[in-house]
Each structure stands twice: as structure tokens, then as C-alpha cells.
mmCIF file of C-alpha atoms in Angstrom:
data_model
loop_
_atom_site.group_PDB
_atom_site.id
_atom_site.type_symbol
_atom_site.label_atom_id
_atom_site.label_comp_id
_atom_site.label_asym_id
_atom_site.label_seq_id
_atom_site.Cartn_x
_atom_site.Cartn_y
_atom_site.Cartn_z
ATOM 1 C CA MET A 16 9.183 21.867 31.685
ATOM 2 C CA PHE A 17 6.976 19.752 29.174
ATOM 3 C CA ALA A 18 7.847 19.579 25.449
ATOM 4 C CA GLY A 19 5.373 19.183 22.550
ATOM 5 C CA LEU A 20 6.928 17.956 19.094
ATOM 6 C CA ASP A 21 5.157 17.959 16.139
ATOM 7 C CA TRP A 22 6.645 15.613 13.582
ATOM 8 C CA GLY A 23 7.372 16.754 9.580
ATOM 9 C CA GLU A 24 9.388 15.168 6.598
ATOM 10 C CA SER A 25 11.222 18.367 6.130
ATOM 11 C CA HIS A 26 10.840 20.263 9.708
ATOM 12 C CA HIS A 27 9.713 20.130 12.987
ATOM 13 C CA GLN A 28 8.199 22.232 15.420
ATOM 14 C CA LEU A 29 8.958 22.157 19.139
ATOM 15 C CA CYS A 30 6.417 23.998 21.697
ATOM 16 C CA LEU A 31 7.736 24.197 25.454
ATOM 17 C CA VAL A 32 5.442 24.616 28.256
ATOM 18 C CA HIS A 33 5.864 25.165 32.102
ATOM 19 C CA LYS A 34 3.830 23.392 34.457
ATOM 20 C CA ALA A 35 1.710 26.440 34.897
ATOM 21 C CA GLY A 36 0.313 26.127 31.646
ATOM 22 C CA HIS A 37 2.641 29.366 29.753
ATOM 23 C CA VAL A 38 4.442 29.264 26.299
ATOM 24 C CA VAL A 39 8.284 29.561 27.125
ATOM 25 C CA HIS A 40 9.292 28.524 23.522
ATOM 26 C CA GLN A 41 8.086 27.902 20.242
ATOM 27 C CA GLY A 42 10.852 26.915 17.164
ATOM 28 C CA ARG A 43 10.983 25.469 14.087
ATOM 29 C CA TYR A 44 13.452 23.045 13.073
ATOM 30 C CA THR A 45 14.738 21.439 9.768
ATOM 31 C CA HIS A 46 15.227 17.754 9.402
ATOM 32 C CA THR A 47 19.234 18.122 9.143
ATOM 33 C CA ALA A 48 21.905 17.205 11.094
ATOM 34 C CA ASP A 49 22.337 20.789 11.690
ATOM 35 C CA GLY A 50 18.818 21.330 12.671
ATOM 36 C CA LEU A 51 18.691 18.545 14.566
ATOM 37 C CA GLU A 52 21.542 19.438 16.632
ATOM 38 C CA ARG A 53 20.241 23.248 17.055
ATOM 39 C CA LEU A 54 17.142 20.987 18.780
ATOM 40 C CA ASP A 55 19.519 19.213 20.748
ATOM 41 C CA ARG A 56 20.870 22.640 22.477
ATOM 42 C CA HIS A 57 17.485 23.717 23.105
ATOM 43 C CA LEU A 58 16.398 20.957 24.543
ATOM 44 C CA HIS A 59 19.634 20.578 26.578
ATOM 45 C CA ARG A 60 18.826 24.267 27.350
ATOM 46 C CA HIS A 61 15.869 23.575 28.950
ATOM 47 C CA ALA A 62 16.319 20.652 31.134
ATOM 48 C CA PRO A 63 15.062 18.502 32.768
ATOM 49 C CA LEU A 64 11.904 18.041 31.082
ATOM 50 C CA MET A 65 8.919 15.944 32.256
ATOM 51 C CA GLY A 66 8.788 14.482 28.907
ATOM 52 C CA ILE A 67 7.831 15.182 24.822
ATOM 53 C CA ALA A 68 5.028 14.340 23.657
ATOM 54 C CA ILE A 69 5.270 13.382 19.506
ATOM 55 C CA GLU A 70 2.631 11.253 17.279
ATOM 56 C CA ARG A 71 5.402 9.006 16.240
ATOM 57 C CA GLY A 72 6.722 5.900 17.953
ATOM 58 C CA GLU A 73 10.090 4.925 15.699
ATOM 59 C CA GLY A 74 11.944 6.839 13.238
ATOM 60 C CA LEU A 75 15.188 8.264 13.482
ATOM 61 C CA LEU A 76 14.059 11.787 15.165
ATOM 62 C CA VAL A 77 12.783 9.192 17.913
ATOM 63 C CA GLU A 78 16.090 7.209 18.318
ATOM 64 C CA ARG A 79 18.105 10.146 18.542
ATOM 65 C CA LEU A 80 15.896 11.540 21.250
ATOM 66 C CA GLN A 81 15.925 8.302 23.172
ATOM 67 C CA ALA A 82 19.854 8.212 22.684
ATOM 68 C CA ALA A 83 19.447 11.671 24.927
ATOM 69 C CA ASP A 84 18.188 10.435 27.800
ATOM 70 C CA HIS A 85 14.416 12.191 27.153
ATOM 71 C CA THR A 86 11.652 10.333 27.904
ATOM 72 C CA LEU A 87 9.262 10.041 25.024
ATOM 73 C CA TYR A 88 5.213 9.533 24.918
ATOM 74 C CA CYS A 89 3.901 8.522 21.769
ATOM 75 C CA VAL A 90 0.483 10.286 20.911
ATOM 76 C CA SER A 91 -2.314 8.751 18.724
ATOM 77 C CA PRO A 92 -3.593 11.094 15.512
ATOM 78 C CA LYS A 93 -6.729 10.502 17.067
ATOM 79 C CA VAL A 94 -5.951 11.190 20.484
ATOM 80 C CA SER A 95 -4.286 14.763 19.185
ATOM 81 C CA ALA A 96 -7.498 15.232 17.057
ATOM 82 C CA ARG A 97 -9.403 14.786 19.857
ATOM 83 C CA ALA A 98 -7.194 17.495 22.094
ATOM 84 C CA ARG A 99 -6.885 20.344 19.231
ATOM 85 C CA GLU A 100 -10.788 20.171 19.320
ATOM 86 C CA ARG A 101 -10.444 21.692 22.988
ATOM 87 C CA TYR A 102 -8.688 24.717 22.084
ATOM 88 C CA ARG A 103 -9.928 25.355 18.793
ATOM 89 C CA MET A 104 -12.728 23.840 16.471
ATOM 90 C CA ALA A 105 -11.138 25.266 13.069
ATOM 91 C CA PRO A 106 -9.826 22.350 10.932
ATOM 92 C CA LYS A 107 -6.845 24.362 9.817
ATOM 93 C CA LYS A 108 -3.560 22.757 9.868
ATOM 94 C CA ASP A 109 -0.905 24.995 11.970
ATOM 95 C CA ASP A 110 2.379 22.979 13.178
ATOM 96 C CA ALA A 111 2.952 25.462 16.076
ATOM 97 C CA PHE A 112 -0.772 25.370 17.224
ATOM 98 C CA ASP A 113 -0.182 21.468 17.142
ATOM 99 C CA ALA A 114 2.982 21.338 18.947
ATOM 100 C CA PHE A 115 1.210 23.545 21.929
ATOM 101 C CA VAL A 116 -1.477 21.203 22.063
ATOM 102 C CA LEU A 117 0.669 18.290 22.540
ATOM 103 C CA ALA A 118 3.042 20.030 24.940
ATOM 104 C CA ASP A 119 0.015 21.366 27.223
ATOM 105 C CA SER A 120 -1.775 17.759 27.071
ATOM 106 C CA LEU A 121 1.258 15.934 27.943
ATOM 107 C CA CYS A 122 1.620 18.852 31.011
ATOM 108 C CA HIS A 123 -1.894 17.797 32.435
ATOM 109 C CA GLU A 124 -2.315 13.838 31.353
ATOM 110 C CA PHE A 125 1.137 12.970 31.683
ATOM 111 C CA ARG A 126 0.348 10.921 34.918
ATOM 112 C CA HIS A 127 -1.969 8.841 32.852
ATOM 113 C CA TRP A 128 0.608 8.292 29.860
ATOM 114 C CA ARG A 129 2.640 5.489 29.228
ATOM 115 C CA PRO A 130 6.662 6.549 28.302
ATOM 116 C CA LEU A 131 7.768 4.726 25.427
ATOM 117 C CA PRO A 132 10.062 2.082 25.796
ATOM 118 C CA VAL A 133 13.640 2.265 24.661
ATOM 119 C CA ALA A 134 14.328 -0.004 21.800
ATOM 120 C CA SER A 135 17.276 -2.465 22.326
ATOM 121 C CA PRO A 136 20.509 -1.758 19.803
ATOM 122 C CA GLN A 137 19.539 -5.034 17.958
ATOM 123 C CA LEU A 138 16.181 -3.739 17.636
ATOM 124 C CA ALA A 139 17.092 -0.418 16.777
ATOM 125 C CA GLU A 140 19.650 -1.844 13.864
ATOM 126 C CA LEU A 141 16.952 -4.022 12.611
ATOM 127 C CA ARG A 142 14.178 -0.979 12.378
ATOM 128 C CA ALA A 143 16.781 0.904 10.793
ATOM 129 C CA VAL A 144 17.231 -1.766 8.020
ATOM 130 C CA ILE A 145 13.334 -2.211 7.502
ATOM 131 C CA ARG A 146 13.615 1.596 7.289
ATOM 132 C CA ASP A 147 16.093 1.231 4.146
ATOM 133 C CA ARG A 148 14.168 -1.326 2.340
ATOM 134 C CA GLU A 149 10.798 0.149 2.458
ATOM 135 C CA ARG A 150 12.545 3.225 0.698
ATOM 136 C CA VAL A 151 14.052 1.002 -1.659
ATOM 137 C CA VAL A 152 10.578 -0.465 -2.399
ATOM 138 C CA TRP A 153 9.020 2.883 -2.753
ATOM 139 C CA ASN A 154 11.541 3.859 -5.208
ATOM 140 C CA GLN A 155 11.423 0.676 -7.414
ATOM 141 C CA ARG A 156 7.680 1.291 -7.267
ATOM 142 C CA ASP A 157 7.851 4.755 -7.812
ATOM 143 C CA LEU A 158 10.078 3.892 -11.426
ATOM 144 C CA GLU A 159 8.184 0.919 -12.427
ATOM 145 C CA ASN A 160 4.384 3.331 -12.172
ATOM 146 C CA GLN A 161 6.693 5.964 -14.268
ATOM 147 C CA LEU A 162 8.199 3.076 -17.004
ATOM 148 C CA ARG A 163 4.117 1.957 -17.478
ATOM 149 C CA ALA A 164 2.418 5.607 -17.701
ATOM 150 C CA ILE A 165 5.358 6.084 -20.553
ATOM 151 C CA LEU A 166 5.180 2.679 -21.957
ATOM 152 C CA GLN A 167 1.455 3.195 -22.070
ATOM 153 C CA SER A 168 1.878 6.142 -23.796
ATOM 154 C CA TYR A 169 4.108 5.812 -26.743
ATOM 155 C CA HIS A 170 4.713 1.401 -26.838
ATOM 156 C CA PRO A 171 1.353 -0.432 -25.256
ATOM 157 C CA ALA A 172 2.491 -3.453 -27.057
ATOM 158 C CA VAL A 173 5.852 -3.475 -25.304
ATOM 159 C CA LEU A 174 3.912 -4.123 -21.951
ATOM 160 C CA HIS A 175 2.783 -6.958 -23.302
ATOM 161 C CA LEU A 176 5.830 -8.109 -24.390
ATOM 162 C CA PHE A 177 7.646 -7.648 -20.803
ATOM 163 C CA LEU A 178 4.648 -8.978 -19.279
ATOM 164 C CA PHE A 179 4.239 -6.646 -16.462
ATOM 165 C CA PRO A 180 1.655 -8.035 -14.106
ATOM 166 C CA GLY A 181 0.814 -4.801 -12.178
ATOM 167 C CA PRO A 182 2.352 -2.312 -9.879
ATOM 168 C CA GLY A 183 4.660 -3.574 -6.950
ATOM 169 C CA HIS A 184 5.734 -6.970 -9.648
ATOM 170 C CA GLN A 185 8.987 -7.483 -10.988
ATOM 171 C CA PRO A 186 8.527 -7.652 -14.778
ATOM 172 C CA ALA A 187 9.323 -10.907 -16.662
ATOM 173 C CA ILE A 188 11.959 -9.890 -19.324
ATOM 174 C CA PRO A 189 12.929 -12.333 -21.994
ATOM 175 C CA GLU A 190 15.604 -13.799 -22.328
ATOM 176 C CA ARG A 191 16.268 -12.991 -25.856
ATOM 177 C CA LEU A 192 14.740 -9.883 -27.461
ATOM 178 C CA PRO A 193 13.260 -10.693 -30.880
ATOM 179 C CA HIS A 194 15.198 -8.712 -33.727
ATOM 180 C CA ALA A 195 13.234 -5.398 -35.347
ATOM 181 C CA ARG A 196 14.010 -6.750 -38.937
ATOM 182 C CA ALA A 197 12.554 -9.567 -40.369
ATOM 183 C CA GLY A 198 14.339 -13.014 -40.282
ATOM 184 C CA PRO A 199 15.683 -14.744 -43.017
ATOM 185 C CA SER A 200 12.488 -16.814 -44.084
ATOM 186 C CA GLY A 201 11.403 -13.481 -44.532
ATOM 187 C CA GLY A 202 8.192 -13.498 -41.479
ATOM 188 C CA ALA A 203 6.791 -10.219 -40.423
ATOM 189 C CA ARG A 204 8.583 -7.946 -38.091
ATOM 190 C CA ALA A 205 8.803 -9.030 -34.937
ATOM 191 C CA ASP A 206 7.442 -5.244 -33.614
ATOM 192 C CA GLU A 207 5.077 -5.413 -35.975
ATOM 193 C CA GLY A 208 2.240 -5.107 -33.183
ATOM 194 C CA VAL A 209 4.304 -2.109 -31.703
ATOM 195 C CA HIS A 210 2.921 1.396 -31.949
ATOM 196 C CA ARG A 211 4.256 4.199 -33.126
ATOM 197 C CA PRO A 212 3.531 7.933 -32.934
ATOM 198 C CA SER A 213 2.380 8.651 -36.300
ATOM 199 C CA ARG A 214 4.432 12.338 -35.209
ATOM 200 C CA VAL A 215 6.279 12.917 -32.670
ATOM 201 C CA PHE A 216 6.856 17.174 -33.201
ATOM 202 C CA ARG A 217 5.167 19.291 -35.440
ATOM 203 C CA THR A 218 6.839 21.091 -38.238
ATOM 204 C CA HIS A 219 3.953 23.575 -38.661
ATOM 205 C CA PRO A 220 2.014 25.565 -36.404
ATOM 206 C CA ILE A 221 -1.324 24.290 -35.306
#
């Protein structure tokens, strides 16, 4: 029995193909604790498997499958794209069809493919830390972009006050912000150059 797993962020499509070439199972499993447990039970029900073809070489799903003693074959997206052309020329995205192509290609060519090596516990832990750090960096970048877009729309002068150098950089915040009112010397207001919309809410119909 050969398996093809079309990986996705929210769900995974599993296809099991007999060595004779006919499809034994097609299933969709969510990327949740319950969904992955269902996937484990279904794979165990059809064990032993000759291998599982997947387009990812790392991640929680890969580590979970390898921990269950499954042999994984990492297929390059370019290889899987060329393999799809042997079955169908239409470029339409179909998870079930993609999973079948992975399983059927593994059935015919697994002798020429190299299994994905199992990472050591230290390497698996390091990869988990790297994934967490990347997630934090992505969230920080998204928040910076949202804040920059809001300031450019309503208060563009604040961008120069806080010295935003660009996406992905930490803004240099002054140690002490100038007071909004005029100082004792009667000088100009510190926020004089800050743009303010003349009217935020309209009180009359357009």
C-alpha cells in the first residue's frame, strides 16, 4: 500500500493506492489534534505502508508521522507538478487529485527515491524553536505594517518622530516624548507638524 499526502495549513488530503494502481481510500483530515489522531488511526488500519509521499520535508506533521514509524518520501513541488501533467493537463487545483498523483508516483518510482531521514531529538527541538521564532517575527512584521499604514493615513509626521526605518526593523522610540502644549518659553507646540484630519465623522449626509 502506498500513500500520498497533500499537505495544507488547515487540512490534509490522504490518498491510499494499492500496488496494482487502484485507489483504496481518499480522505480529508483537519490540522487539529482530533484530525491528526484520525489520520494516525487510518494509516495504522492500512499498515504496513510502503511509504508516504509528501511535499514537505519538515514540520509538525512530518515529525508526527516519523514518530509513528512511517517512511516518508519528500517530493519536490516541481517534480509533483511535472507528474500531474502525466495525468491531467488542466492546471486546476484539486487536493484529492494531487494526493493521488503523489501516491501513484510513489508506487511506480519509490525504488529510485530516497527516504527522508529521521531527525535526532536535538534537531527536532531546534526546528521547533526556529518555527516559533519565525512565527513571532511574522506577527511582529504584520503589526508593524498595520501601525505604519494607520500612521500614514492619519498622522504621517509621527513616522518621522518614531523613526520607522522600514519593514522588519525595530522602531527607535525617543526616551522622552515632547509635550503637546507650548513650553514655559512660549515656543511653538511640539506637535505642530502632526497632520490632523479636519473632520473624522461627518454630521451631515453626503
